[in-house]
Coordinates of C-alpha atoms and ligand atoms in Angstrom, one line a residue:
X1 CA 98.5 61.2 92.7
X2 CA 100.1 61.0 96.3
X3 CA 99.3 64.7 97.8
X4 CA 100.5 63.7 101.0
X5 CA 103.6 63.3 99.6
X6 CA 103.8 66.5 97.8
X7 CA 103.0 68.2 100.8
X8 CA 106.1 66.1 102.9
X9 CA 108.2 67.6 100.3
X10 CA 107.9 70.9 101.7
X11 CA 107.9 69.8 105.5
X12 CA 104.6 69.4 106.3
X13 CA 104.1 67.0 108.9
X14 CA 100.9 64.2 108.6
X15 CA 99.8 65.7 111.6
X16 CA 99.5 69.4 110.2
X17 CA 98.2 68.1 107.1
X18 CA 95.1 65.9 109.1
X19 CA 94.3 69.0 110.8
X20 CA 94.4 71.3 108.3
X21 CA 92.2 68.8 106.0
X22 CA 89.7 68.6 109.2
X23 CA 89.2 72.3 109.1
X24 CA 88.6 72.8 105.7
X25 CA 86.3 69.7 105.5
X26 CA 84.0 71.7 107.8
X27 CA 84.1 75.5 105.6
X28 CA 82.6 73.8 102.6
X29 CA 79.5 76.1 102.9
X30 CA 81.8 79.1 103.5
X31 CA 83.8 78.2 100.5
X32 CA 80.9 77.7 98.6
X33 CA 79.4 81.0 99.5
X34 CA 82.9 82.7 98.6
X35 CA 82.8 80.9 94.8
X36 CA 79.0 82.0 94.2
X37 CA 80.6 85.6 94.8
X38 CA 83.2 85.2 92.4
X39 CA 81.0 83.7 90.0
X40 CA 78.7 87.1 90.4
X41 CA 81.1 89.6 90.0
X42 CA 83.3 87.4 87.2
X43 CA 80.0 87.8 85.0
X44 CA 80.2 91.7 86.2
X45 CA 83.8 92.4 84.9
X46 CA 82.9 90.2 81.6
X47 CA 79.7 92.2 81.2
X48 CA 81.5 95.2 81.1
X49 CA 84.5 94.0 79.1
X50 CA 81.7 92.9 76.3
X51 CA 79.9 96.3 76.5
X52 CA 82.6 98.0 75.7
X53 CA 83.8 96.0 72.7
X54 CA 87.0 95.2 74.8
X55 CA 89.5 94.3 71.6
X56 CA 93.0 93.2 71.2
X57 CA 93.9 96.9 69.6
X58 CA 93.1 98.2 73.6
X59 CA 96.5 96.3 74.3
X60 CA 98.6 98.3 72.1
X61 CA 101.1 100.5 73.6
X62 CA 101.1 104.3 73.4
X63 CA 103.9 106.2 74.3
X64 CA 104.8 110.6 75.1
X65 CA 101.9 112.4 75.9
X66 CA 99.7 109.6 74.9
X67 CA 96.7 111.6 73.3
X68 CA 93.6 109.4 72.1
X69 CA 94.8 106.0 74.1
X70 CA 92.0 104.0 73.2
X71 CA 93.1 100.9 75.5
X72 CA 93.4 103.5 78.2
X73 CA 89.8 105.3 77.7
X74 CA 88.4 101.9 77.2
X75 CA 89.9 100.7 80.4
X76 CA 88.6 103.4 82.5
X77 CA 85.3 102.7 81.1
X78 CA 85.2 99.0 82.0
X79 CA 86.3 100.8 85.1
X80 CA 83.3 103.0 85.4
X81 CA 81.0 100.4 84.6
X82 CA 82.3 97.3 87.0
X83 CA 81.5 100.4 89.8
X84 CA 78.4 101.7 88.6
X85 CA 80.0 104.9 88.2
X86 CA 80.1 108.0 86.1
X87 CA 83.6 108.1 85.6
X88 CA 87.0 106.5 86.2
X89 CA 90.8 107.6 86.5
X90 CA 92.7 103.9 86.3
X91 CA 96.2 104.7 85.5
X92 CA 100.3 103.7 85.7
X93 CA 100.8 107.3 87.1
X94 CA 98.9 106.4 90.1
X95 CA 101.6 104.8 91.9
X96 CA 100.0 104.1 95.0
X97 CA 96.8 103.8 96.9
X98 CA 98.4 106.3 99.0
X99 CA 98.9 108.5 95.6
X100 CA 95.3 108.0 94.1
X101 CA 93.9 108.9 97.7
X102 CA 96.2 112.0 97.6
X103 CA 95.3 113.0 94.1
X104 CA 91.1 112.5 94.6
X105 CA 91.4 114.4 98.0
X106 CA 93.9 116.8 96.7
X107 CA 92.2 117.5 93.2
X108 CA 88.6 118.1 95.1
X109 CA 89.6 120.3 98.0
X110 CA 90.4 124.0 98.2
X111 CA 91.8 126.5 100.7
X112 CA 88.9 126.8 103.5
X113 CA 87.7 123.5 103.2
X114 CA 87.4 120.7 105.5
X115 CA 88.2 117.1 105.4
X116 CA 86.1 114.9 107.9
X117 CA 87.1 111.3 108.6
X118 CA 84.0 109.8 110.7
X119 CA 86.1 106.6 111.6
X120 CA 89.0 108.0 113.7
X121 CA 92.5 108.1 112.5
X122 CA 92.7 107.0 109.0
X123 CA 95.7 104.9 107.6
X124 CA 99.0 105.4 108.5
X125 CA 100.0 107.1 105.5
X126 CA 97.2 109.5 104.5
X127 CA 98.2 110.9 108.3
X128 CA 101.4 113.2 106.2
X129 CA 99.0 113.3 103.1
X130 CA 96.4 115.0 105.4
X131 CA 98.7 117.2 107.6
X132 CA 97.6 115.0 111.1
X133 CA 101.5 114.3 111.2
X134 CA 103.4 117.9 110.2
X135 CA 104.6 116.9 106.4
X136 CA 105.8 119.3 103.4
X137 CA 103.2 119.6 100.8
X138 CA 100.4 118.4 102.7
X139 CA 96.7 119.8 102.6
X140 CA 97.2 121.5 105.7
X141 CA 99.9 123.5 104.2
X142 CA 97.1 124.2 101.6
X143 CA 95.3 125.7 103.8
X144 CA 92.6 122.7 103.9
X145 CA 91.5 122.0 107.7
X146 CA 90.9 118.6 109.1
X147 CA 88.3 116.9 112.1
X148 CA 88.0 113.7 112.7
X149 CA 85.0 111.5 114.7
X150 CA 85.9 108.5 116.6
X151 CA 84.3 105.1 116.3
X152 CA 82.0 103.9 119.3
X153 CA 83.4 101.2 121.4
X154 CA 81.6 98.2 119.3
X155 CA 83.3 99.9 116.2
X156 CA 80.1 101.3 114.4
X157 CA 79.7 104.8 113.4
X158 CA 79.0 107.7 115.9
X159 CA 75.8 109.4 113.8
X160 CA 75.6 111.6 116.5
X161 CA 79.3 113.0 116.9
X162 CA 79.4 112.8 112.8
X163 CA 76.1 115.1 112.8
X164 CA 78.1 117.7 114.9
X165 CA 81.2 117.4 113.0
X166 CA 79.4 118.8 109.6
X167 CA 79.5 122.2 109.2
X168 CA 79.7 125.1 106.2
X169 CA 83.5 124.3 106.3
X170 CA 82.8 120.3 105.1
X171 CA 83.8 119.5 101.6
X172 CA 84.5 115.9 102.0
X173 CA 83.7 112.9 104.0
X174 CA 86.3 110.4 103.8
X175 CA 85.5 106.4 104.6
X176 CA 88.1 104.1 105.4
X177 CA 86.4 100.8 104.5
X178 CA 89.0 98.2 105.5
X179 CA 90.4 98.3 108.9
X180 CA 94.0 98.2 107.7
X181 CA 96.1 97.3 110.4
X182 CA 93.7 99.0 113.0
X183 CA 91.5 96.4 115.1
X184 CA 88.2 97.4 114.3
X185 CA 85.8 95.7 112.3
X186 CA 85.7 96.6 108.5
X187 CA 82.5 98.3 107.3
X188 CA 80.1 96.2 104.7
X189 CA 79.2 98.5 102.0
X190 CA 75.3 99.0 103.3
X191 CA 77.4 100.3 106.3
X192 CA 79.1 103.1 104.6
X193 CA 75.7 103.3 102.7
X194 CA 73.8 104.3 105.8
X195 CA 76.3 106.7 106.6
X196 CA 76.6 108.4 103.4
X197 CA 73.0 108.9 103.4
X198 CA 72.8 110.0 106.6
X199 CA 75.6 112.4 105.6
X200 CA 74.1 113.9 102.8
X201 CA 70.7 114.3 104.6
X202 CA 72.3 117.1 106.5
X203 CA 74.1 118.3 103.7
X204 CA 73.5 117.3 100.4
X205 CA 76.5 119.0 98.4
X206 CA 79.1 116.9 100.9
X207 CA 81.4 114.7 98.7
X208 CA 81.9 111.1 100.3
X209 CA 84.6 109.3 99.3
X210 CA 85.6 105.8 100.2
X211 CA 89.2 104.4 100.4
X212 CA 88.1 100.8 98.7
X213 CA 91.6 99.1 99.4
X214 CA 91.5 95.5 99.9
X215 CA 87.8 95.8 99.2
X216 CA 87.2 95.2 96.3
X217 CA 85.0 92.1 95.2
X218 CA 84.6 90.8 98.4
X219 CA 80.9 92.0 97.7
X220 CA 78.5 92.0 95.1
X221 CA 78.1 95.5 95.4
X222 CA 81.0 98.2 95.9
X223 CA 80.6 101.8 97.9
X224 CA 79.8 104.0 94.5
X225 CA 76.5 101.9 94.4
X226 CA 75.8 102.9 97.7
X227 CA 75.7 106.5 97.2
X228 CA 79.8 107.0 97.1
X229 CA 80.9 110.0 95.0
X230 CA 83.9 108.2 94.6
X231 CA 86.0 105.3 95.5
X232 CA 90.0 104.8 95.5
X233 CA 92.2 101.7 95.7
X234 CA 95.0 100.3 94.4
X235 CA 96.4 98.3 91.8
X236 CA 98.6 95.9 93.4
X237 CA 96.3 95.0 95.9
X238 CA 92.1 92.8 94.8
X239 CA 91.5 94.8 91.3
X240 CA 94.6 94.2 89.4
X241 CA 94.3 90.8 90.2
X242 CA 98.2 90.0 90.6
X243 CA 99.0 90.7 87.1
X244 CA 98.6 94.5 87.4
X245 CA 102.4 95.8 88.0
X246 CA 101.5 99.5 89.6
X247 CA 98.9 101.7 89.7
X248 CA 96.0 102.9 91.3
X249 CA 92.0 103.8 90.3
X250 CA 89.4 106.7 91.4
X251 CA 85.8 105.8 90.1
X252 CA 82.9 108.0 90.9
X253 CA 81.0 111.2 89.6
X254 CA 82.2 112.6 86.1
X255 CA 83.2 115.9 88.1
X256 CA 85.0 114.5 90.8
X257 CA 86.7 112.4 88.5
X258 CA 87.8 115.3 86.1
X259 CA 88.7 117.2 89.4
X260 CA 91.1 114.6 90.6
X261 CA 92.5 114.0 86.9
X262 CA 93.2 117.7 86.7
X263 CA 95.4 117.0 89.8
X264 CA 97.0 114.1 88.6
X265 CA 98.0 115.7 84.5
X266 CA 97.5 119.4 84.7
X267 CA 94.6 122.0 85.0
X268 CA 93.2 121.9 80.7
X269 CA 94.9 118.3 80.3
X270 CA 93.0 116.2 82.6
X271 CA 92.4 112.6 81.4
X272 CA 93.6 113.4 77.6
X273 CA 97.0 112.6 78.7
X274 CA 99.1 109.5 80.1
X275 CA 100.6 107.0 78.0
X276 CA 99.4 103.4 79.2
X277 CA 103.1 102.0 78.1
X278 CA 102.1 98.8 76.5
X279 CA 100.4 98.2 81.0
X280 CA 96.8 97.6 79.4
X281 CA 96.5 94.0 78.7
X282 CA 97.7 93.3 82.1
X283 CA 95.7 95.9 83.4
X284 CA 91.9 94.1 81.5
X285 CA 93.5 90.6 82.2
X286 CA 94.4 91.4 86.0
X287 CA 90.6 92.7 86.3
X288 CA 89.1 90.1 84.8
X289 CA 91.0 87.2 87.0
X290 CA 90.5 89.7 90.0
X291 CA 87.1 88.4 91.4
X292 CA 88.8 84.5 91.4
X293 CA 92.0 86.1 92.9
X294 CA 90.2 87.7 95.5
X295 CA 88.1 84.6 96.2
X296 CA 91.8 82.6 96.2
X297 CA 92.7 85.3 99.0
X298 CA 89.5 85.1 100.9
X299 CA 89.4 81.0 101.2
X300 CA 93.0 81.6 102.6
X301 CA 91.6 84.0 105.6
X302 CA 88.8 82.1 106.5
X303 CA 91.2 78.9 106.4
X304 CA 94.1 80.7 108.6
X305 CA 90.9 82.4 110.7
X306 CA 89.7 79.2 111.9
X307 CA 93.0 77.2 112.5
X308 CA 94.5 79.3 114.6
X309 CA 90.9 80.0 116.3
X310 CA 91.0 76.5 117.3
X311 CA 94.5 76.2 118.5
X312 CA 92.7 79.2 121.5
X313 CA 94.5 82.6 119.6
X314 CA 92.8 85.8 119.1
X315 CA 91.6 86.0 115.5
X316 CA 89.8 89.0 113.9
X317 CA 87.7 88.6 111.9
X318 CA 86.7 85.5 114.3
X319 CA 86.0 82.2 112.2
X320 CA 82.8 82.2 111.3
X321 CA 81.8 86.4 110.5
X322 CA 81.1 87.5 107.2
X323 CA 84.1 88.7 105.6
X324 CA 84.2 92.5 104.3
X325 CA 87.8 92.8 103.4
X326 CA 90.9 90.1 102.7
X327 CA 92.8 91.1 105.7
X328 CA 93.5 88.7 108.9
X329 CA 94.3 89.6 112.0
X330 CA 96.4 86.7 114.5
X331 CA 97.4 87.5 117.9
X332 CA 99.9 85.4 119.4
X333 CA 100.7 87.2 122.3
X334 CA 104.2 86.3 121.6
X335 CA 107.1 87.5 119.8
X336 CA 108.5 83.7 118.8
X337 CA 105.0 83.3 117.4
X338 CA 104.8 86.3 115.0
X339 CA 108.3 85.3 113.7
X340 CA 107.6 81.9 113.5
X341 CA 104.6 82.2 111.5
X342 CA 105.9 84.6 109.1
X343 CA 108.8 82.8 108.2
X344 CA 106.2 80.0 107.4
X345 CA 104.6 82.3 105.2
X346 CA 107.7 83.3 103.3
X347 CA 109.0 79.4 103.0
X348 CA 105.5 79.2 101.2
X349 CA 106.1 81.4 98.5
X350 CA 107.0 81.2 95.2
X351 CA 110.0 83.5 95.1
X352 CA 112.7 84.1 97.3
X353 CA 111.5 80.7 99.3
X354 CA 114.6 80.6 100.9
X355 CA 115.4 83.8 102.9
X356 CA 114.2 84.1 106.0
X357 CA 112.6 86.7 107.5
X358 CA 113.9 88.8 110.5
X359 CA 112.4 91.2 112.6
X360 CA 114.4 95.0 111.6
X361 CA 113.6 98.6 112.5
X362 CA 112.0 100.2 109.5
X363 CA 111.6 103.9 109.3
X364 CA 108.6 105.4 110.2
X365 CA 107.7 102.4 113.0
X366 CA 107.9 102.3 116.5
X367 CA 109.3 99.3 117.0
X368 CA 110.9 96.7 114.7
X369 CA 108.6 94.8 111.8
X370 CA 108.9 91.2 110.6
X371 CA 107.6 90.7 107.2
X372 CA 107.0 88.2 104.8
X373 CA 106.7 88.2 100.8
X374 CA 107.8 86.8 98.4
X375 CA 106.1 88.4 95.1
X376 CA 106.3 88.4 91.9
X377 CA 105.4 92.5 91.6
X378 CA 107.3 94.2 94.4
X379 CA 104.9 95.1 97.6
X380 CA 102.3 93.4 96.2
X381 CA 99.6 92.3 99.2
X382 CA 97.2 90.9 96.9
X383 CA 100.0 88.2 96.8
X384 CA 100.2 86.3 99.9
X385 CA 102.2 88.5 102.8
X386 CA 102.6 88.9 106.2
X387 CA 103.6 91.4 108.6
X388 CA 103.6 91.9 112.3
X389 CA 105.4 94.7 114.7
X390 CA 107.3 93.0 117.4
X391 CA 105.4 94.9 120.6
X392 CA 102.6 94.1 122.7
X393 CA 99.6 92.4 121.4
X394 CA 102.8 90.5 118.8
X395 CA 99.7 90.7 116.1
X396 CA 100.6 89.4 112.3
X397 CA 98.6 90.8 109.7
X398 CA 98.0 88.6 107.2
X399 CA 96.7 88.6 103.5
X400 CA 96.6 87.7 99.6
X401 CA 97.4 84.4 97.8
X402 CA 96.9 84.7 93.9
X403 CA 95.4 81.1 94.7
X404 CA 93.6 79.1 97.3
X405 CA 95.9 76.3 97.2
X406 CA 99.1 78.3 97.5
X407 CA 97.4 80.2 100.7
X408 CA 96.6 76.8 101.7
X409 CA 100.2 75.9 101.5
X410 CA 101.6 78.7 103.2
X411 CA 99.3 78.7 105.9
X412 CA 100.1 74.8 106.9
X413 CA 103.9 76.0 106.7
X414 CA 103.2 79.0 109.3
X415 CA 101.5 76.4 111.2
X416 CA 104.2 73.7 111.1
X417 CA 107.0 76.2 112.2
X418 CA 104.8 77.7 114.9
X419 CA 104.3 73.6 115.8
X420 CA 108.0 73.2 115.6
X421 CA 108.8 76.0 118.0
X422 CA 107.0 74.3 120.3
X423 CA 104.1 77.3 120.8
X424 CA 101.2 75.1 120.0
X425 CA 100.4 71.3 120.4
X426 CA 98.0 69.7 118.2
Ligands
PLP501 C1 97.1 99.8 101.4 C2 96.1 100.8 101.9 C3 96.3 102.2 101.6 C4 97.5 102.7 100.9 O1 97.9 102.0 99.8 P1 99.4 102.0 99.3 O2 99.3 101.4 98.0 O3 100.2 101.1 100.2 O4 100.0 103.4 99.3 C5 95.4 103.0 102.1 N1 94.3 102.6 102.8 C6 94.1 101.3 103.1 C7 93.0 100.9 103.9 C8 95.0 100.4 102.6 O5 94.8 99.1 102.9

């Protein structure tokens, strides 16, 4: 077996490859720590696959309304059970996590409430879903009022300010748990915990929710077992596990989850409806190969986190903190860089190797966005991708690989081109 060849096939030179085998020679113990969580939270998903007598009959396809879907019901059970939860809404008509967060807020909010976000601006698209940006159809339109509480300067909650913020108005706290493409830290779960608990002290009847995206399994616990009435995420991203073509989940309290379902189907439907379209066995297969996938994804941070560390670059989460999310964070400082290291990305991948990525002005941003992804389920970030807007820090957001060893690939190939342009020596 000549790896060093392999590896030469695709353009990596000796000298990216010795440095690239130097620093992953010294995260064994990191690596080892990220397979003994995998290992946990495998036995978690088989656990609850076994209790609920998971058979091949739960793969069969239902079609029209889709009344008694057994896969479906047993789905959302496995669901329920991998969160510790009550209830769970894990369905094809989800379409987004933008759509499950719209349909849990949306289905458990009423004209007069209010919507408290205790971690400043939320993500970028929940800001039309919400009303912060003026959009048709959003909750402000529905009459729902919205406050938000900014993060201290060291990026941990603001008890205080959050205390103040609660009032008879406050129907739901909502938690962002990854930092998206924000530069704050991410929150563990005993994080939101705290807060939660802290919330309800001052009033027990508030609902927290927590948007779980590109959470999921990175710990052996997730935010419903920390007091969460409910957590959201999506399907293309950690708990579909790559195989999962769309969709999106809501897990929490049986009422919250019937709230949010009579949002989704129709007031007196609820969950009784939704045909799972012959999507189930991907759906239990992509859960069960999620906590590896997500361990694939997590190697491949911690990997580009300490190369580019070394080469003096801006890195968050730095090298060596504990990880609560799959998303890294490189500043380059420089335009060339972000392009050069996403087109190394996209010369990684296992579909559409071959185009290269240019920077273009998509709607809705400020300034033009290079990405890079090349997936085999459209969008998909669980799948190795990159993205960076061209303007001032020239930041790439990076995340995913189904496997370690394709991450590992792609992130010598970013590191090669960046070499090549001449941006870092080695
Ligand atoms: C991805 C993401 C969303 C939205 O999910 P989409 O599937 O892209 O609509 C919301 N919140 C966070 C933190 C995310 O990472």
């Amino acid at each position: 077996m000549d790896l060093e060849t392999m590896y030469t096939s695709f353009g990596i030179s000796p000298q990216v490859m010795d440095f690239g085998n130097k620093i992953e020679e010294s995260l064994k113990e990191r690596f080892e720590a990220i397979d003994a969580m995998a290992e946990f939270n495998q036995l978690k998903v088989i656990k609850a696959m076994q209790d609920n007598r998971v058979s091949e009959a739960h793969f069969a396809a239902t079609t029209g309304y889709g009344y008694n879907d057994l896969g479906r019901d047993t789905l959302e059970r496995v669901f329920a059970d991998v969160f510790r939860a009550e209830s769970a809404l894990v369905r094809p008509q989800l379409i987004s996590g933008t759509h499950a967060l719209h349909i849990a807020l949306s289905g458990n909010l009423r004209p007069g409430d209010e919507l408290l976000s205790p971690n400043g601006k939320p993500y970028d698209t929940l800001e039309e879903v919400i009303g912060i940006r003026e959009s048709a159809g959003s909750l402000r339109e529905y009459g729902v009022s919205y406050r938000q509480v900014e993060l201290l300067p060291d990026g941990t909650f603001d008890f205080e300010k959050i205390a103040g913020a609660i009032n008879e108005k406050t129907k739901i706290m909502t938690i962002q748990r990854s930092k998206g493409y924000a530069t704050r830290p991410t929150f563990s779960v005993n994080q939101i915990g705290e807060l939660v608990a802290f919330a309800k002290n001052i009033k027990p009847d508030l609902i927290c929710l927590v948007d779980n995206c590109y959470g999921e399994f990175v710990d052996d616990i997730e935010p419903t077992q920390a007091g969460a009435d409910m957590a959201v995420g999506s399907l293309i991203k950690n708990p579909g596990g790559g195989l999962a073509p769309i969709g999106g989940y809501i897990v929490g309290k049986k009422e919250c989850i019937d709230r949010a379902s009579y949002r989704l189907s129709a007031p007196g439907l609820g969950k009784e409806v939704g045909a799972s379209l012959g999507l189930n066995q991907s759906f239990f297969q992509g859960l069960f190969l999620a906590p590896s996938v997500v361990a694939g994804a997590l190697k491949g941070a911690v990997f580009a986190a300490n190369i580019y560390e070394r080469l003096g670059f801006c890195v968050v989460p730095n090298g060596s903190q504990e990880r609560h999310d799959i998303i890294q964070s490189i500043t380059f400082g420089t335009e060339e860089g972000v392009i050069a290291f996403c087109q190394g990305i996209q010369a990684a991948a296992p579909v559409d190797s071959y185009v290269v990525p240019e920077p273009w002005d998509m709607p809705g941003y400020d300034a033009p966005v290079i990405m890079a992804a090349g997936a085999f389920i459209q969008g998909a970030s669980i799948e190795l991708s990159a993205d960076g807007p061209i303007k001032p820090p020239y930041a790439v957001y990076f995340q995913g690989g189904l496997t370690w060893h394709h991450a590992k690939l792609g992130i010598l190939m970013s590191l090669q081109k960046v070499l090549d342009k001449g941006i870092v020596k080695l």
